[in-house]
Amino acid sequence: MAPWLSRCELCPRRCGADRLAGERGVCGADAGLRVARAALHVWEEPLISVGAGSGAVFFSNCPLHCIYCQNIGIAHGAHGTDITVERLAEIFAELEAQGAANINLVTPTQYWPHIAAARRLFEQRGPRSRIPFVCNTSGYESDRVIRDFSDCVEVYLTDFKYDSPALSDAAERYSHAADYFEVATAALDAMADCAGEPATESFAGGERLVRGVIVRHLLLPGRLEDSKRVVEHLWSRYGDAVLYSAMGQYTPVRPLPRAPELDGRVDAREYERLLDFMDSLGMEDYFWQQGGADQASFIPTFDSTGVLPANEK
């Protein structure tokens, strides 16, 4: 763990923080491990949330810090509980015992060394578990780090947020990451290489994804043309080697004076136009959302549910 944390380059920011000496990275994390929620979660794509739901572990802090983030309380580390690697391994086991379809690592980047150690402990108990681990990420990842920690993950559930900076200023304005398009493309290349073709198996009366990549794209208000270019880029580069999810759930959770165009919800007609465009590309099989997914009630409560052992609550 030490080499990764003494000069941290786990994310593309490559801030070099000495987290072992108490410094915090751009993400906000120090050498510890902080988790805001660990519970069954039913609002992911059907192949992820099949049965009782996905075993979602929401990690505190985030390397990207999008200004419109729905999970701002954990993205900046305000919510969460500090735990040990040993406790994280126990959480994996507890979620599996609750019938989770997978272990869903939400925003894991800043904690890959901790997660790798916890997974080794988890797999040392009895017969080797077959539960898949999911990397649920913003897509702003180092391709080298994806490959280095690929043995921790079977499934990637990744965003692809923005178009090329030559055509759109969204990545810089909304996530302070002008290099997002290039970085996310290299990272997705690595994910597709490491996970391979999508594969499913029967689970709890349905199908769960046990290997492969789902790429999500969130339509932002007034950014339909950007979104069209993003999905066209993805389809032309990856075809059916990955799965796709078009999201219209953008939820404004606070005023954004510097980006007032993001203060409203996505126009349902624009979302339909995006879906029609995807159809026109030949993307015949993808996930899409019905109305009502843009409500704040769909955002989990980050109150450290499931994080502490039962006898310490």
Coordinates of C-alpha atoms in Angstrom, one line a residue:
M1 CA 0.0 0.0 0.0
A2 CA 2.8 2.4 0.9
P3 CA 4.2 3.0 -2.6
W4 CA 0.8 4.1 -3.9
L5 CA 0.1 6.5 -1.0
S6 CA 3.5 8.1 -0.4
R7 CA 3.3 10.0 -3.7
C8 CA -0.2 9.5 -4.8
E9 CA -0.9 9.1 -8.6
L10 CA -4.0 6.9 -8.3
C11 CA -6.1 9.3 -10.4
P12 CA -5.3 11.4 -13.5
R13 CA -4.8 14.5 -11.3
R14 CA -1.5 12.9 -10.2
C15 CA -1.2 15.4 -7.3
G16 CA 1.7 13.5 -5.6
A17 CA 0.3 14.0 -2.1
D18 CA 2.1 12.1 0.6
R19 CA -1.0 10.6 2.1
L20 CA 1.1 8.5 4.6
A21 CA 2.4 11.7 6.1
G22 CA -1.1 13.1 6.6
E23 CA -1.4 15.1 3.3
R24 CA -4.7 15.0 1.5
G25 CA -4.9 14.5 -2.2
V26 CA -6.9 16.6 -4.6
C27 CA -9.6 14.0 -3.9
G28 CA -9.7 14.9 -0.2
A29 CA -8.4 11.5 1.0
D30 CA -5.5 10.9 3.4
A31 CA -4.0 7.5 4.2
G32 CA -7.2 6.3 5.9
L33 CA -10.3 4.6 4.4
R34 CA -13.6 6.4 4.6
V35 CA -17.0 4.9 3.7
A36 CA -20.4 6.7 3.7
R37 CA -22.8 3.8 3.1
A38 CA -22.9 0.1 2.5
A39 CA -26.2 -1.4 1.6
L40 CA -28.3 -3.1 -1.0
H41 CA -29.1 -0.7 -3.9
V42 CA -31.8 -1.2 -6.5
W43 CA -31.4 1.8 -8.7
E44 CA -28.6 0.6 -11.0
E45 CA -29.1 -1.0 -14.4
P46 CA -31.0 -4.3 -14.3
L47 CA -28.0 -6.5 -14.9
I48 CA -26.4 -4.8 -11.8
S49 CA -29.3 -4.6 -9.4
V50 CA -30.9 -7.9 -10.1
G51 CA -32.5 -9.8 -7.2
A52 CA -32.2 -8.2 -3.8
G53 CA -30.0 -5.5 -5.4
S54 CA -26.4 -4.4 -5.8
G55 CA -24.2 -4.5 -2.7
A56 CA -23.2 -0.8 -3.0
V57 CA -20.2 0.5 -1.0
F58 CA -20.1 4.3 -1.3
F59 CA -16.6 5.7 -0.7
S60 CA -16.1 9.2 0.6
N61 CA -14.1 11.8 -1.4
C62 CA -13.7 11.9 -5.2
P63 CA -11.0 12.9 -7.7
L64 CA -13.3 14.7 -10.1
H65 CA -15.6 17.0 -8.1
C66 CA -18.2 17.9 -10.7
I67 CA -20.0 21.1 -9.8
Y68 CA -23.4 19.4 -10.3
C69 CA -22.6 16.2 -8.3
Q70 CA -25.7 14.7 -6.7
N71 CA -23.5 13.1 -4.0
I72 CA -21.7 16.2 -3.0
G73 CA -21.8 15.2 0.7
I74 CA -19.5 12.3 0.1
A75 CA -17.6 13.7 -2.9
H76 CA -16.0 16.2 -0.5
G77 CA -15.7 13.8 2.4
A78 CA -18.2 15.5 4.7
H79 CA -20.1 12.3 5.2
G80 CA -18.6 9.0 6.0
T81 CA -17.0 6.9 8.7
D82 CA -13.3 5.9 8.9
I83 CA -12.8 2.2 8.9
T84 CA -10.1 -0.4 8.6
V85 CA -9.3 -2.7 5.7
E86 CA -10.4 -5.6 7.8
R87 CA -13.8 -4.0 8.4
L88 CA -14.2 -3.4 4.6
A89 CA -13.6 -7.1 4.0
E90 CA -16.3 -7.8 6.6
I91 CA -18.7 -5.4 4.8
F92 CA -18.1 -7.3 1.5
A93 CA -19.1 -10.6 3.3
E94 CA -22.1 -9.0 4.9
L95 CA -23.5 -7.7 1.6
E96 CA -23.0 -11.1 0.0
A97 CA -24.9 -12.7 2.9
Q98 CA -27.8 -10.3 2.3
G99 CA -28.1 -11.6 -1.2
A100 CA -26.3 -8.9 -3.1
A101 CA -25.8 -9.5 -6.8
N102 CA -22.4 -8.0 -6.7
I103 CA -20.1 -5.8 -4.6
N104 CA -20.5 -2.3 -6.1
L105 CA -17.5 -0.1 -5.4
V106 CA -18.8 3.4 -5.9
T107 CA -16.1 6.0 -6.5
P108 CA -13.2 3.7 -5.4
T109 CA -10.3 5.3 -7.2
Q110 CA -8.6 7.0 -4.2
Y111 CA -8.8 3.7 -2.2
W112 CA -7.6 1.1 -4.7
P113 CA -4.8 -0.2 -2.4
H114 CA -7.2 -0.5 0.5
I115 CA -9.8 -2.3 -1.7
A116 CA -7.2 -4.7 -3.0
A117 CA -6.1 -5.7 0.5
A118 CA -9.7 -6.0 1.6
R119 CA -10.6 -8.2 -1.3
R120 CA -7.7 -10.5 -0.5
L121 CA -9.0 -10.9 3.1
F122 CA -12.5 -11.4 1.8
E123 CA -11.4 -14.3 -0.4
Q124 CA -9.4 -16.0 2.3
R125 CA -12.6 -17.0 4.1
G126 CA -13.7 -20.5 3.2
P127 CA -14.6 -21.4 -0.4
R128 CA -13.7 -18.7 -2.9
S129 CA -16.7 -16.4 -3.5
R130 CA -18.0 -16.1 -7.1
I131 CA -19.6 -12.7 -6.5
P132 CA -18.5 -10.2 -9.1
F133 CA -16.9 -6.9 -8.0
V134 CA -18.0 -3.7 -9.9
C135 CA -16.0 -0.6 -10.3
N136 CA -18.6 2.3 -10.4
T137 CA -16.6 5.3 -11.6
S138 CA -16.8 8.7 -13.2
G139 CA -14.6 7.5 -16.0
Y140 CA -11.8 9.9 -15.1
E141 CA -9.3 7.2 -14.4
S142 CA -5.7 6.5 -15.1
D143 CA -5.4 3.7 -17.6
R144 CA -2.3 2.4 -15.9
V145 CA -4.1 2.2 -12.5
I146 CA -7.1 0.4 -14.1
R147 CA -4.7 -2.2 -15.4
D148 CA -2.7 -2.5 -12.2
F149 CA -5.8 -3.1 -10.1
S150 CA -7.7 -5.2 -12.7
D151 CA -7.6 -8.3 -10.5
C152 CA -9.9 -6.4 -8.1
V153 CA -12.7 -6.0 -10.6
E154 CA -14.8 -8.1 -13.0
V155 CA -17.3 -5.5 -14.1
Y156 CA -16.8 -1.8 -14.9
L157 CA -19.8 0.6 -14.6
T158 CA -18.3 3.7 -15.9
D159 CA -19.4 7.2 -16.9
F160 CA -18.4 8.8 -20.1
K161 CA -19.4 12.4 -19.5
Y162 CA -18.0 14.8 -22.0
D163 CA -17.1 15.4 -25.6
S164 CA -13.7 16.5 -26.9
P165 CA -12.4 19.8 -25.6
A166 CA -12.0 21.0 -29.2
L167 CA -15.8 20.8 -29.6
S168 CA -17.1 21.5 -26.0
D169 CA -16.1 23.4 -22.9
A170 CA -18.2 21.2 -20.6
A171 CA -15.4 19.2 -19.1
E172 CA -13.5 22.2 -18.0
R173 CA -16.5 24.3 -16.8
Y174 CA -18.3 21.5 -15.0
S175 CA -15.5 19.2 -13.7
H176 CA -12.2 21.2 -14.0
A177 CA -10.9 18.5 -16.2
A178 CA -10.2 19.8 -19.7
D179 CA -8.5 16.5 -20.5
Y180 CA -11.5 14.3 -19.6
F181 CA -12.2 13.1 -23.1
E182 CA -8.7 11.8 -23.8
V183 CA -8.3 10.4 -20.3
A184 CA -11.6 8.7 -20.2
T185 CA -11.1 7.2 -23.6
A186 CA -7.7 5.7 -22.6
A187 CA -9.3 4.4 -19.4
L188 CA -12.2 2.8 -21.2
D189 CA -9.8 1.2 -23.6
A190 CA -8.1 -0.4 -20.5
M191 CA -11.4 -1.4 -19.0
A192 CA -12.6 -3.1 -22.2
D193 CA -9.3 -4.9 -22.4
C194 CA -9.3 -6.1 -18.8
A195 CA -12.9 -7.1 -18.5
G196 CA -13.4 -8.6 -22.0
E197 CA -16.7 -9.2 -23.7
P198 CA -19.9 -8.8 -21.6
A199 CA -21.0 -12.1 -19.9
T200 CA -24.0 -12.8 -17.7
E201 CA -25.2 -15.7 -15.6
S202 CA -28.5 -16.6 -14.0
F203 CA -29.0 -15.1 -10.6
A204 CA -32.1 -14.7 -8.3
G205 CA -34.6 -15.3 -11.1
G206 CA -32.8 -12.9 -13.6
E207 CA -29.5 -12.3 -15.2
R208 CA -26.5 -10.6 -13.6
L209 CA -23.4 -9.2 -15.4
V210 CA -20.3 -11.2 -14.2
R211 CA -17.8 -9.7 -16.6
G212 CA -17.7 -6.7 -19.0
V213 CA -18.3 -3.0 -19.2
I214 CA -21.4 -0.8 -19.0
V215 CA -20.8 2.8 -20.2
R216 CA -23.1 5.4 -18.9
H217 CA -23.7 8.8 -20.4
L218 CA -25.8 11.4 -18.6
L219 CA -27.5 14.0 -20.7
L220 CA -27.1 17.5 -19.2
P221 CA -29.6 20.3 -19.8
G222 CA -29.1 22.0 -23.1
R223 CA -26.2 19.7 -24.1
L224 CA -27.9 17.4 -26.6
E225 CA -25.4 18.0 -29.4
D226 CA -22.5 17.2 -27.0
S227 CA -24.3 14.0 -26.0
K228 CA -24.8 12.9 -29.6
R229 CA -21.1 13.3 -30.3
V230 CA -20.2 11.3 -27.1
V231 CA -22.4 8.3 -28.0
E232 CA -21.2 8.4 -31.6
H233 CA -17.6 8.3 -30.4
L234 CA -18.4 5.4 -28.1
W235 CA -20.2 3.4 -30.7
S236 CA -17.7 3.9 -33.4
R237 CA -14.8 3.0 -31.1
Y238 CA -16.3 0.1 -29.1
G239 CA -19.4 -1.2 -31.0
D240 CA -21.0 -4.0 -29.1
A241 CA -17.8 -4.9 -27.1
V242 CA -19.4 -2.9 -24.3
L243 CA -22.9 -2.2 -23.0
Y244 CA -24.5 1.3 -23.0
S245 CA -26.7 3.2 -20.7
A246 CA -28.3 6.5 -21.6
M247 CA -29.3 8.5 -18.6
G248 CA -31.8 11.3 -18.3
Q249 CA -31.9 11.6 -14.5
Y250 CA -29.9 14.8 -14.1
T251 CA -31.1 16.3 -10.8
P252 CA -30.2 19.9 -9.8
V253 CA -29.5 19.7 -6.0
R254 CA -28.3 23.3 -5.4
P255 CA -28.0 26.7 -7.2
L256 CA -25.1 27.0 -9.6
P257 CA -24.5 30.7 -10.2
R258 CA -21.6 30.1 -12.5
A259 CA -23.5 27.6 -14.6
P260 CA -27.2 28.7 -14.5
E261 CA -27.9 26.5 -17.5
L262 CA -27.7 23.5 -15.1
D263 CA -30.3 24.8 -12.7
G264 CA -33.1 22.9 -14.5
R265 CA -33.9 19.3 -15.4
V266 CA -33.4 17.7 -18.7
D267 CA -36.2 18.3 -21.2
A268 CA -37.9 15.0 -21.8
R269 CA -38.1 15.8 -25.5
E270 CA -34.3 16.2 -25.7
Y271 CA -33.8 12.9 -23.9
E272 CA -36.1 11.2 -26.5
R273 CA -34.0 12.8 -29.3
L274 CA -30.9 11.4 -27.8
L275 CA -32.5 7.9 -27.7
D276 CA -33.7 8.3 -31.3
F277 CA -30.1 9.3 -32.3
M278 CA -28.7 6.2 -30.7
D279 CA -31.2 4.1 -32.5
S280 CA -30.2 5.7 -35.8
L281 CA -26.5 4.7 -35.1
G282 CA -27.6 1.1 -34.9
M283 CA -27.4 0.9 -31.1
E284 CA -30.3 -1.4 -30.8
D285 CA -29.7 -2.8 -27.3
Y286 CA -29.0 -0.3 -24.5
F287 CA -30.4 0.7 -21.2
W288 CA -32.6 3.8 -20.9
Q289 CA -34.6 5.4 -18.2
Q290 CA -38.3 6.0 -17.8
G291 CA -39.7 9.2 -16.3
G292 CA -39.3 10.0 -12.6
A293 CA -35.6 9.1 -12.2
D294 CA -34.6 12.7 -11.8
Q295 CA -36.1 13.1 -8.3
A296 CA -33.9 13.7 -5.3
S297 CA -35.6 10.8 -3.5
F298 CA -33.5 8.5 -5.7
I299 CA -30.3 9.8 -4.1
P300 CA -29.2 7.5 -1.2
T301 CA -28.9 8.8 2.4
F302 CA -25.3 8.9 3.3
D303 CA -25.6 8.2 7.0
S304 CA -23.0 5.4 7.4
T305 CA -25.7 2.7 7.1
G306 CA -24.0 -0.7 7.1
V307 CA -20.5 0.7 7.7
L308 CA -20.1 0.0 11.4
P309 CA -20.4 -3.5 12.9
A310 CA -23.8 -4.1 14.5
N311 CA -22.4 -4.1 18.0
E312 CA -20.8 -0.7 17.5
K313 CA -23.8 1.2 16.2

